Coordinates of C-alpha atoms in Angstrom, one line a residue:
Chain A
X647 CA -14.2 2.8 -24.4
X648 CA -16.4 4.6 -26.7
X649 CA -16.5 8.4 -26.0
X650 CA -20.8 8.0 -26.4
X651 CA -22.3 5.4 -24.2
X652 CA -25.6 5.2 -26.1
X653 CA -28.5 4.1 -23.9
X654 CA -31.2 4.6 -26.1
X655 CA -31.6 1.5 -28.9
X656 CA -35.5 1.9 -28.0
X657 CA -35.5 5.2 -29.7
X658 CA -33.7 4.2 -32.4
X659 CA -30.1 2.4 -33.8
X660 CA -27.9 3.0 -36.2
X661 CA -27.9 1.3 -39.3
X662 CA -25.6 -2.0 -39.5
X663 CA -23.0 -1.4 -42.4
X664 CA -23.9 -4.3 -44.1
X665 CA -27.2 -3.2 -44.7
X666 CA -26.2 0.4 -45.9
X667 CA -24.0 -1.8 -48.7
X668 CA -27.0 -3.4 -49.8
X669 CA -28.6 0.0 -49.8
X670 CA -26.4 2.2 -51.6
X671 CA -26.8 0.6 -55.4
X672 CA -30.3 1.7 -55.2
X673 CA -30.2 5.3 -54.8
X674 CA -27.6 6.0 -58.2
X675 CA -27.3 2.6 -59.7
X676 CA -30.2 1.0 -59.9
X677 CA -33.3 4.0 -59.6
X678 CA -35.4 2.6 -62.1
X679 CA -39.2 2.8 -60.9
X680 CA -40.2 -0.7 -60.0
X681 CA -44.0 -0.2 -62.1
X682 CA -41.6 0.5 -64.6
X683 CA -41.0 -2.4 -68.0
X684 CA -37.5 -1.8 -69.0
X685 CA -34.7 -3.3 -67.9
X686 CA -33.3 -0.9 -65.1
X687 CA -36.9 -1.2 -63.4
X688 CA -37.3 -4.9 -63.2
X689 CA -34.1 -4.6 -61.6
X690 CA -35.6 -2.8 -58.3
X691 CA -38.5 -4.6 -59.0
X692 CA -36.6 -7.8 -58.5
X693 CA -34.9 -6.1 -55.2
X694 CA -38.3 -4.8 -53.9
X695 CA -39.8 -8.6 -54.2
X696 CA -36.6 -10.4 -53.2
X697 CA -36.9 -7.5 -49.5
X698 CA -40.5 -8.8 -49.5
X699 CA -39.6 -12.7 -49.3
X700 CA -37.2 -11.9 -46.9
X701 CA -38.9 -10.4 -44.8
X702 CA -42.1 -13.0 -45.9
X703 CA -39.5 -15.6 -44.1
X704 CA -38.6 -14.1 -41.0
X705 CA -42.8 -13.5 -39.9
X706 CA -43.2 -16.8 -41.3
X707 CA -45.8 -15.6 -43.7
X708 CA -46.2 -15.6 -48.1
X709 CA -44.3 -12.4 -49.7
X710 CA -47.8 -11.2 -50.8
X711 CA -48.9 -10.6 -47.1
X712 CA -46.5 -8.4 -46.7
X713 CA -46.4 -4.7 -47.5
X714 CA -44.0 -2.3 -47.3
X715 CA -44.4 1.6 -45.4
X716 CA -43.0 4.3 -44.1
X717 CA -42.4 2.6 -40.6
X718 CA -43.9 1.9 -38.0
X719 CA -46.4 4.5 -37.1
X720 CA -47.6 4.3 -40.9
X721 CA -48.0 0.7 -39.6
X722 CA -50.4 1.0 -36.6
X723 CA -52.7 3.9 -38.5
X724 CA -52.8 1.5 -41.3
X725 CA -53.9 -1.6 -39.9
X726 CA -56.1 0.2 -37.6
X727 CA -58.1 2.5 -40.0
X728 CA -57.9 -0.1 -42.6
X729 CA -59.9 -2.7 -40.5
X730 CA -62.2 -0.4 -39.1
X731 CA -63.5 1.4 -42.1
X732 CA -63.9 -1.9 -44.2
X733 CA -65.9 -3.6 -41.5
X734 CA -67.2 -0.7 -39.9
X735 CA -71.3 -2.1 -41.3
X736 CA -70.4 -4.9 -39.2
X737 CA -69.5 -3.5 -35.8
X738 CA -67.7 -0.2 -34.5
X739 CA -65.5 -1.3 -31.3
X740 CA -61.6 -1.4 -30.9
X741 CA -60.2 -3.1 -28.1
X742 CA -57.0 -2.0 -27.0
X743 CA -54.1 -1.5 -23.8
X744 CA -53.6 1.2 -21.6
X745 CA -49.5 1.3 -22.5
X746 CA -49.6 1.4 -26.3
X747 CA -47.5 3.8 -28.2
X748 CA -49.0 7.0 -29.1
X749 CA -49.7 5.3 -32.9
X750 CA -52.2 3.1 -31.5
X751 CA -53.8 5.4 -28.8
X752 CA -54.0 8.9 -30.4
X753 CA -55.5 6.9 -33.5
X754 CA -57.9 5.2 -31.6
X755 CA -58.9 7.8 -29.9
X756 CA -59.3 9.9 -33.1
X757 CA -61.8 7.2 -34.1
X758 CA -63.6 7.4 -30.8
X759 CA -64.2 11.1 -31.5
X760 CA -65.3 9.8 -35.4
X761 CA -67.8 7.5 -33.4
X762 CA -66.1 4.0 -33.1
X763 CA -66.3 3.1 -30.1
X764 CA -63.0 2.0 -27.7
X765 CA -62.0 0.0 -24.9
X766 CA -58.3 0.2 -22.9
X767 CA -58.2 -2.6 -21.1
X768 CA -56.1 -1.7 -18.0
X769 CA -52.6 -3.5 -17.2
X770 CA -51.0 -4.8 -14.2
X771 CA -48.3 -3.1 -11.9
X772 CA -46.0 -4.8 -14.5
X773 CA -47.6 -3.1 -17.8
X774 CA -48.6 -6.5 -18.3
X775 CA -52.2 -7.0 -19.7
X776 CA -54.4 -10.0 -18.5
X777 CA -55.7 -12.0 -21.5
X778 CA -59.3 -12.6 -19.2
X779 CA -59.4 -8.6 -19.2
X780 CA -59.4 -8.7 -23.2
X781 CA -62.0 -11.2 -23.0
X782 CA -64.3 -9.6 -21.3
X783 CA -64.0 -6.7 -23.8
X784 CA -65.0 -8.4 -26.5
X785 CA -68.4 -7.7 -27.6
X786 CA -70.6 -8.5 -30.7
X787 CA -69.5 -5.1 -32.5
X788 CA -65.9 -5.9 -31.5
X789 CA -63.9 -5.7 -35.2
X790 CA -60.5 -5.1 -33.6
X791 CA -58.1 -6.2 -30.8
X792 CA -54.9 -3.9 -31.1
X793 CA -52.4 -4.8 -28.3
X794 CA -48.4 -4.1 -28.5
X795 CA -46.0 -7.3 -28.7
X796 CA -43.4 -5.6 -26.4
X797 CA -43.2 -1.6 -24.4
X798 CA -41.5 0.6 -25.7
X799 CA -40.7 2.6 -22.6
X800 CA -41.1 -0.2 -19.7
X801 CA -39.9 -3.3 -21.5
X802 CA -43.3 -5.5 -20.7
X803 CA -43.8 -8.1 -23.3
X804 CA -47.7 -9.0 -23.6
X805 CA -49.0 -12.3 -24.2
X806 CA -49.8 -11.8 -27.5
X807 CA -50.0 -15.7 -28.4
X808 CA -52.4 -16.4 -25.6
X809 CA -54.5 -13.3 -26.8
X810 CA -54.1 -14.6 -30.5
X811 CA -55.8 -18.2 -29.2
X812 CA -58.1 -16.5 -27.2
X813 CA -59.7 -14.5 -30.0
X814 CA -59.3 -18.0 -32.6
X815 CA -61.6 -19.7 -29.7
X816 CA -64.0 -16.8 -29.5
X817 CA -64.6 -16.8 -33.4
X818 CA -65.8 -20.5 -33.1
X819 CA -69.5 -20.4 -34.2
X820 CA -69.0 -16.4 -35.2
X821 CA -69.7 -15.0 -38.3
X822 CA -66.6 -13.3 -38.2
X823 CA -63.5 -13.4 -36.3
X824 CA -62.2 -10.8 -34.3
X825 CA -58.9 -9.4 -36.3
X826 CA -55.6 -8.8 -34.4
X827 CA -53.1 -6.7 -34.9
X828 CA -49.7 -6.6 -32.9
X829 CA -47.7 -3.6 -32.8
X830 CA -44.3 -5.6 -32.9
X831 CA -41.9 -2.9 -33.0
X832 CA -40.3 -2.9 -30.2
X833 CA -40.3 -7.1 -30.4
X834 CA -38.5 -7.5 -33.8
X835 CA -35.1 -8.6 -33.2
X836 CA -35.6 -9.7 -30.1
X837 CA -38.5 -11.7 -29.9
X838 CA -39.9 -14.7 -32.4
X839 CA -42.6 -12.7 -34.8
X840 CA -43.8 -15.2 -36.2
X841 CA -47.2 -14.2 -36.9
X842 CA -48.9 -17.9 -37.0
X843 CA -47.4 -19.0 -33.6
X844 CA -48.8 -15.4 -31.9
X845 CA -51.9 -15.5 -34.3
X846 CA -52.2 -12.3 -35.3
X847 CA -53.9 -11.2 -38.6
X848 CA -51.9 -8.1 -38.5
X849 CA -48.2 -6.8 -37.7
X850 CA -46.3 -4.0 -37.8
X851 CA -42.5 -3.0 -37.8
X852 CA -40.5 -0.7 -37.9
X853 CA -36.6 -1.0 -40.0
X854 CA -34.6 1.8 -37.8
X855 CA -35.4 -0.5 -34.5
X856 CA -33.4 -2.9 -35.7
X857 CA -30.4 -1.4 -37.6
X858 CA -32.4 -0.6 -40.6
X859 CA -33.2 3.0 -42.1
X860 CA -35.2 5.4 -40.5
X861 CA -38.7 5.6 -42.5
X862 CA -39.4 2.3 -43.8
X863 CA -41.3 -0.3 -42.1
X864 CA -43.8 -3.1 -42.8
X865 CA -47.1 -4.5 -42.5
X866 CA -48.0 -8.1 -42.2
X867 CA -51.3 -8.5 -43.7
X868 CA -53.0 -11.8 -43.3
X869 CA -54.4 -13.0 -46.4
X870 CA -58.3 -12.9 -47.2
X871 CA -58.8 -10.2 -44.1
X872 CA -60.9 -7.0 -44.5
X873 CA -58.6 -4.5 -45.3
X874 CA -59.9 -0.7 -46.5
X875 CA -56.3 0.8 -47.7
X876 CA -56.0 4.7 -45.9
X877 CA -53.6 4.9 -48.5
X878 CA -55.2 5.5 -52.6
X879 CA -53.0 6.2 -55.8
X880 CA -51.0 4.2 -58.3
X881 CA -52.2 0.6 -56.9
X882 CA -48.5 -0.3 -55.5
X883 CA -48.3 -3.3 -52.8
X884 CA -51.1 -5.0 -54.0
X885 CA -53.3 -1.9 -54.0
X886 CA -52.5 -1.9 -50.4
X887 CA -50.2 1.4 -49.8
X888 CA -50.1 3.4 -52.6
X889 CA -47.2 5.1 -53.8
X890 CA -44.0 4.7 -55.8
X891 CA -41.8 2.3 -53.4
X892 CA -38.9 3.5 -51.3
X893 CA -36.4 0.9 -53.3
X894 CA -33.2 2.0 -51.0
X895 CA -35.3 1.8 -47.6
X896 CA -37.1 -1.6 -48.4
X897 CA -33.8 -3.3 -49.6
X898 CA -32.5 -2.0 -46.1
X899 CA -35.8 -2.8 -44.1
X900 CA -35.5 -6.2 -44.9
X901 CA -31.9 -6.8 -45.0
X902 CA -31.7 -5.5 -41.5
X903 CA -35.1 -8.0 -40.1
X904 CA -32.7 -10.6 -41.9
X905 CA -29.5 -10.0 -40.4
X906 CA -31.5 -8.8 -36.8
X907 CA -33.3 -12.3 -37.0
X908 CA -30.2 -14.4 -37.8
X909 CA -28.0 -12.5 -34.9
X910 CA -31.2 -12.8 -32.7
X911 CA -29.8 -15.7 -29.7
X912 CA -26.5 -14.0 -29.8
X913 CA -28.0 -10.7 -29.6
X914 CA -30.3 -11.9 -26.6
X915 CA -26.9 -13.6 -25.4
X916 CA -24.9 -9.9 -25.2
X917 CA -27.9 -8.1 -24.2
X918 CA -29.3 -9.7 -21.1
X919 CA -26.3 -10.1 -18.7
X920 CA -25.8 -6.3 -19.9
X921 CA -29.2 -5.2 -19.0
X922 CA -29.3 -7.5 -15.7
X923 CA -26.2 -6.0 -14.6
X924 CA -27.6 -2.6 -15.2
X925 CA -30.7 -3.0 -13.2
X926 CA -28.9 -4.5 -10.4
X927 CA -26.8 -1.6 -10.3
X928 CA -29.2 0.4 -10.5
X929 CA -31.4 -0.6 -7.7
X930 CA -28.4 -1.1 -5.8
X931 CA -28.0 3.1 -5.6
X932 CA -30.3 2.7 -2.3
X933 CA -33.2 3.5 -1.1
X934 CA -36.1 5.4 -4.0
X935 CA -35.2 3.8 -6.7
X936 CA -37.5 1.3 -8.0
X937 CA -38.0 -0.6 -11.4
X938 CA -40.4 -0.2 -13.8
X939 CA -42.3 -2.9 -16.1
X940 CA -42.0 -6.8 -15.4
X941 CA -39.1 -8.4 -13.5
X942 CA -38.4 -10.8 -16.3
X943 CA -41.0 -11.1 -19.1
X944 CA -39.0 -8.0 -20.3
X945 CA -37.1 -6.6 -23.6
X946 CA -33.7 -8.3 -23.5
X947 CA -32.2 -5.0 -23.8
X948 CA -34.8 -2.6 -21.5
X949 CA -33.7 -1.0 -18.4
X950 CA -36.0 1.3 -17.1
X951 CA -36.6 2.9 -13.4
X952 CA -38.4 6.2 -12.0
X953 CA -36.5 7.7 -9.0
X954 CA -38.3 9.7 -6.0
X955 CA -38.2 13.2 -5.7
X956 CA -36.0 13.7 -8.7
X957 CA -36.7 14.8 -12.4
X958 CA -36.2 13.1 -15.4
X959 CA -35.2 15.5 -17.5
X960 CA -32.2 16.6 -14.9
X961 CA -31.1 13.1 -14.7
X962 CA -30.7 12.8 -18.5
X963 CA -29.4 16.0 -18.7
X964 CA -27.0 15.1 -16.2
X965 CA -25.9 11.9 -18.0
X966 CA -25.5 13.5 -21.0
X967 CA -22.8 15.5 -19.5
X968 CA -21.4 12.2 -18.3
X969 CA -21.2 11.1 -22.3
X970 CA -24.5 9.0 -21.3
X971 CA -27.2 9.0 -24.3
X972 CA -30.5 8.3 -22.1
X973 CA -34.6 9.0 -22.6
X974 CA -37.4 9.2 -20.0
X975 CA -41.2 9.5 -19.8
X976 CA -40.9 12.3 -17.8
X977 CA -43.5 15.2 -18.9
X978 CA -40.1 17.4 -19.4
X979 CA -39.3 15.6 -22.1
X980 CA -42.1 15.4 -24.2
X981 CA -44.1 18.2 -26.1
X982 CA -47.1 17.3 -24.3
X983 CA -46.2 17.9 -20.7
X984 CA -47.6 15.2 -19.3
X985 CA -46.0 12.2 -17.6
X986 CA -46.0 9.0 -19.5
X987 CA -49.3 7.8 -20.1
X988 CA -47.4 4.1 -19.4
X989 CA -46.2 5.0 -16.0
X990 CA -49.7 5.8 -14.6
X991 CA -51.3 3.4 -16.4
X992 CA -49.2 1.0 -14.3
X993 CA -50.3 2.5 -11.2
X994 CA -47.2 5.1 -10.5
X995 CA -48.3 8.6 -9.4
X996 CA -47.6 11.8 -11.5
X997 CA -45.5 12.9 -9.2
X998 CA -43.1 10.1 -9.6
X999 CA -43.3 9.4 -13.3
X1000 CA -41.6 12.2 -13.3
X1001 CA -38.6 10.7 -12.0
X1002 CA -38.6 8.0 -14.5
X1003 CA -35.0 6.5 -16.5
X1004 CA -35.5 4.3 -19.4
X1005 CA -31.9 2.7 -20.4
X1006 CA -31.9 0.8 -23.4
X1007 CA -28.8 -1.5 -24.5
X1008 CA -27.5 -2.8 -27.8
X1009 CA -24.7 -4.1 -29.9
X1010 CA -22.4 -1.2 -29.5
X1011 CA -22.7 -1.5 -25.8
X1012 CA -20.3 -3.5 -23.2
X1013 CA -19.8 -3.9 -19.6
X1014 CA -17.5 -0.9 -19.4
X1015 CA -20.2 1.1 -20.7
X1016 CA -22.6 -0.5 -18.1
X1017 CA -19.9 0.1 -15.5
X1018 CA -19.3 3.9 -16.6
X1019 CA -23.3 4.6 -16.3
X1020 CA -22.9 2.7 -13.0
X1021 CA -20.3 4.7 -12.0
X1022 CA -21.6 8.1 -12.2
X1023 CA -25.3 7.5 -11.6
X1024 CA -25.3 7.5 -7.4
X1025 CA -23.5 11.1 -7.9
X1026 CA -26.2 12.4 -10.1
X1027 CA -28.7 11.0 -7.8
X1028 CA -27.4 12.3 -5.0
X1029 CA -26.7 15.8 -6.5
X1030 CA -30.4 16.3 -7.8
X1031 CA -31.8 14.9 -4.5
X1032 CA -29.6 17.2 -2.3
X1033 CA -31.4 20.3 -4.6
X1034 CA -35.0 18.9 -4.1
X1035 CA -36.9 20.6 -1.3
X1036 CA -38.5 17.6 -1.6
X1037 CA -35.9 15.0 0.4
X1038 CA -35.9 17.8 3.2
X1039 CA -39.5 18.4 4.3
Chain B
X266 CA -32.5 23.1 -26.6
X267 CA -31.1 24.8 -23.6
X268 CA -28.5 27.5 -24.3
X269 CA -24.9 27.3 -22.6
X270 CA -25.9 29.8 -20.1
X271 CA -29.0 27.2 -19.2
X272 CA -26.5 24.4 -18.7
X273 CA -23.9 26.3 -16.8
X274 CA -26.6 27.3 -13.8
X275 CA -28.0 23.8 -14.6
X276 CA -23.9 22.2 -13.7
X277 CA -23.3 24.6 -11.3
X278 CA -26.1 26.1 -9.6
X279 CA -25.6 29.5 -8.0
X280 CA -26.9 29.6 -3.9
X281 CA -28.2 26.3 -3.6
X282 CA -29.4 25.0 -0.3
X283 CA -31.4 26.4 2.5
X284 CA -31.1 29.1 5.2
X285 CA -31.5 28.0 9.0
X286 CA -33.1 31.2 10.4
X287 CA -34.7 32.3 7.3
X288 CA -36.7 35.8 7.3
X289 CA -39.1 34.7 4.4
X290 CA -39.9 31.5 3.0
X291 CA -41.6 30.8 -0.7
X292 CA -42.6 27.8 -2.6
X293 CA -44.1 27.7 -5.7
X294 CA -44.9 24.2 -8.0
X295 CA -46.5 20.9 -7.4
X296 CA -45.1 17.4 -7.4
X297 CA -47.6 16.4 -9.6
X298 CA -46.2 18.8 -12.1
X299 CA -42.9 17.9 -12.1
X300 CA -41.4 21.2 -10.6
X301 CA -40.7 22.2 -7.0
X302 CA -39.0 25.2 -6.4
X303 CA -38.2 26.9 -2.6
X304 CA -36.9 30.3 -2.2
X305 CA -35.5 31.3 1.5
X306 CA -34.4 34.9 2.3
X307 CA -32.2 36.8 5.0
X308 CA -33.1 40.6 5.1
X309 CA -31.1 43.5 6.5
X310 CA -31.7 46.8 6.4
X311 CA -34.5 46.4 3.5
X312 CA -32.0 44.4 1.8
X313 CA -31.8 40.7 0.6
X314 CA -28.4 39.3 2.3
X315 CA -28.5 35.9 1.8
X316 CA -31.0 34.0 -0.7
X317 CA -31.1 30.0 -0.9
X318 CA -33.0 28.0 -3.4
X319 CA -33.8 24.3 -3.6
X320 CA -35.8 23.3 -7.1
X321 CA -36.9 19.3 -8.5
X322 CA -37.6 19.9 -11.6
X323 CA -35.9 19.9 -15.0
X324 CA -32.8 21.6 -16.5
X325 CA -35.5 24.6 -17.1
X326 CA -36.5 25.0 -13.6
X327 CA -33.0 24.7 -11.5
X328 CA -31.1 27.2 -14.0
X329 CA -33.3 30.1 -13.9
X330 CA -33.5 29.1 -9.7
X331 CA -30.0 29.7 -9.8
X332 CA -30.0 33.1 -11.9
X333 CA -32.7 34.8 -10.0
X334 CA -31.1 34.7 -7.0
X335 CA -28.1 36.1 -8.4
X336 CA -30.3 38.5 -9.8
X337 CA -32.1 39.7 -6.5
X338 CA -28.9 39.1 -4.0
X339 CA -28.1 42.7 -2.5
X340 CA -30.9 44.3 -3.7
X341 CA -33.4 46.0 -1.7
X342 CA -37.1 44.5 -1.3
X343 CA -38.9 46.8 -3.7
X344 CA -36.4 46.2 -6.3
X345 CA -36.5 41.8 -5.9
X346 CA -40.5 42.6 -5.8
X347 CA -39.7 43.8 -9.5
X348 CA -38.1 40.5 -11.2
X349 CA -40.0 39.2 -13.5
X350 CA -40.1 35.6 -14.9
X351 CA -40.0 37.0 -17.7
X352 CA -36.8 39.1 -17.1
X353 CA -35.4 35.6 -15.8
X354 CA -36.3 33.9 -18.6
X355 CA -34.2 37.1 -20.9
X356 CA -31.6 37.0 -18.6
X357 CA -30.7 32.7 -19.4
X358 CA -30.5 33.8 -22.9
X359 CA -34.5 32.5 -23.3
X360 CA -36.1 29.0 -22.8
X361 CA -37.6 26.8 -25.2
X362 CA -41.3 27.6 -25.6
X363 CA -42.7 24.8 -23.8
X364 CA -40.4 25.5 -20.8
X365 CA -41.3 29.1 -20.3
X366 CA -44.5 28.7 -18.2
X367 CA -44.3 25.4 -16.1
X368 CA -40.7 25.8 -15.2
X369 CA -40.2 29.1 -15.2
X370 CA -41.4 30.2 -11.6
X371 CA -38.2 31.3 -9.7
X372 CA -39.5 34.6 -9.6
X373 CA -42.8 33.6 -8.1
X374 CA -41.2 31.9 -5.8
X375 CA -39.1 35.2 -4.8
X376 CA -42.4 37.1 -4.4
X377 CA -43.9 34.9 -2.2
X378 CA -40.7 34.7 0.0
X379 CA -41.2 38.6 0.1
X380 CA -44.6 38.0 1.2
X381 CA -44.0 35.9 3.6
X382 CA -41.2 38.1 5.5
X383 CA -43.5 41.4 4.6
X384 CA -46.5 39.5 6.9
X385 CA -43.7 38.7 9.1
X386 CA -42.6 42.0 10.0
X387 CA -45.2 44.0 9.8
X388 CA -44.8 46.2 12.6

């Protein structure tokens, strides 16, 4: 077994060799600048529009809808502030979840304080959102609905297709349809993203999810949208996202959403009786343990639990010690010092998001791994419980 | 993030656990917070003879539990009234910055322990 039992694929994953090999050439060999004419730039420029179809293929959309970023955060502020500012003569309200990643929210709410105007539409004791809830949020000034494809911290995977039919059917007779955007992810590798079957006009991604390089991701654009670029400069990506392109990074982005894409029923095949094992073990340590997100209509490689009376932050600290890589929503581990904004939304107290465990599994993981964290769980459990004055009022 | 110092009281925590027939009693935190911390005391003769801690909280909170009641053990009330959480704090080799004011509240917790057994006994 492998001295590290890393637990944390949500946060990020290390980038598959074969997609460092494609990499490599592009940071000595071939560094011409793709806006470039000679030679050694329509080399990289052939590299950066070959990344582009692939990844075109895999979302199932044309290589000019797709543009290339700095990952996924870029992503979210992107297709956000883009839509609101070009249609923002046409209506000024956003429509999003209460469990999206801090992307989505902080930039919404930034808006809010700009004057836009927001809904959260709530979620279920799942983290799932009801599609009738979004409906009902719609209104005539409604530009954008901005709802995650998968959680990042709970697993819950939205019904993004039903949403994406939902806002086609609400467009009929409209002047305008109601654009979509997806943050996908957490989804990509795991789920289909293709952006017709979910009927999104917008989707973002993020390559060190999915065994690509840290700071590269992508935007799906759909093609004739209302788009205001946040991004001005040298007219790269179709006037889109300025700036000389990160040549290395998109090779890897897109190699990686490949190779994730092609591996994607094997990967769901080593992941789930991994992650099924792990939450049975885990609810199996007794009594004050309790899951967290949906049962089933969950990330094939998402564990994630809060634990009563007991911190996070102890409990990771604790596994670390135990060669256990873990994360948590706990306020302890974040600079903000307050619990996960996902756990309460779902209906969990403070004082128990606190306790919370988020295991997430990947390639490098097997059932010795599972077994180890299974192993030495109940005595870090038991040890943090028996020092909370907590289990003995 | 946490110096070794942090991680050793956070492994092996110094005086865990609680005291049956305890002269003062202390408890500082809120659930809602994240951290709980419970001080219990045995005094003789002005002194602290026994002090017992129970924290929920992070690695933060439980290490500097453990260090202040190293840190006040033997000592006589007016000089445990003195610890600081600050001086805790110093004495772990410091806390990140973030940790220094919600888990750092073992010596609150002392004074109110003190508190309690000074209302106790007052004549």
């Amino acid at each position: 077994m492998n001295n590290l039992v890393y637990l944390d694929h949500a946060a990020t994953t290390p980038v598959h060799p074969r997609v460092l090999e494609e990499m490599l050439p592009y940071f000595t060999e071939h560094y011409g600048n793709p806006s470039s004419v000679y030679s050694l730039a329509q080399e990289t420029r052939g590299a950066v529009e070959g990344a582009r179809q692939g990844v075109a293929d895999v979302v199932g959309a044309s290589p000019r809808d797709i543009v290339f970023t700095s990952g996924g955060t870029e992503s979210d502020n992107a297709a956000i502030r883009g839509v609101v500012w070009a249609l923002r003569k046409h209506g000024d309200h956003i429509v999003t979840s209460a469990v999206e990643h801090h992307a989505i929210i902080d930039t919404c709410h930034q808006l809010e304080k700009l004057g836009f105007k927001l809904t959260v539409v709530p979620v279920d004791s799942y983290g799932m959102v009801r599609v009738e809830d979004v409906e009902k949020a719609i209104t005539d000034k409604t530009v954008l609905v901005t709802i995650m494809m998968a959680n990042n911290e709970m697993g819950t995977i939205q019904p993004i297709a039903d949403i994406g039919a939902l806002l086609k059917e609400m467009s009929k007779g409209k002047p305008r349809k109601v654009l979509f955007h997806t943050d996908a992810v957490q989804a990509a590798g795991a789920l289909d993203i293709k952006v017709n079957k979910l009927g999104v006009d917008f989707l973002s991604l993020s390559a060190h999810k999915y065994y690509g390089p840290k700071g590269t991701g992508v935007l799906y654009i759909r093609r004739g949208v209302n788009f205001l670029p946040p991004q001005s400069g040298g007219g790269q990506e179709r006037n889109r996202r300025a700036g000389t392109e990160n040549v290395p990074g998109i090779v890897g982005c897109a190699a990686a959403l490949k190779l994730a894409d092609e591996k994607r029923e094997a990967y769901l095949k080593h992941c789930v009786p991994l992650r099924d094992r792990l939450i049975q073990g885990v609810l199996s340590i007794g009594e004050g343990v309790h899951l967290t997100g949906h049962p089933t209509d969950r990330l094939p490689n998402s564990a994630s639990f809060y634990f009563d009376n007991i911190e996070g932050e102890s409990i990771l600290l604790s596994l670390d010690f135990e060669g256990v890589a873990a994360s948590s929503g706990s306020a302890c581990t974040s600079a903000s010092l307050e619990p996960s904004h996902v756990l309460l939304a779902m209906g969990i107290p403070a004082e128990q998001a606190h306790g919370s465990l988020r295991l997430t599994l990947g390639w490098d993981n097997d059932e010795a791994q599972v077994d180890h964290v299974l192993g030495v769980l109940p005595g870090i459990v038991n040890r943090l419980k028996a020092m909370s004055p907590l289990v003995h009022q | 993030m946490y110096s070794d110092l942090v991680m050793d009281h956070f492994r092996n925590p110094r005086n865990v656990g609680t005291i049956e027939d305890a002269d003062g009693v202390g408890n500082v935190g809120n659930p809602v917070c994240g951290d709980v911390m419970q001080m219990m005391i045995k005094v003789k003769e002005n002194r602290i003879e026994d002090i017992k801690f129970q924290t929920m909280g992070c690695g933060a909170a439980i290490a500097t539990s453990s260090i202040s009641t190293e840190m006040v053990m033997g000592k006589t009330l007016d000089e445990a009234r003195e610890l600081s959480n600050k001086a805790v704090a110093e004495a772990l080799g410091g806390l990140p910055p973030a940790k220094m004011h919600c888990s750092n509240l073992a010596a609150d917790a002392i004074h109110l322990a003190l508190d309690d057994y000074k209302s106790k006994h007052k004549n």
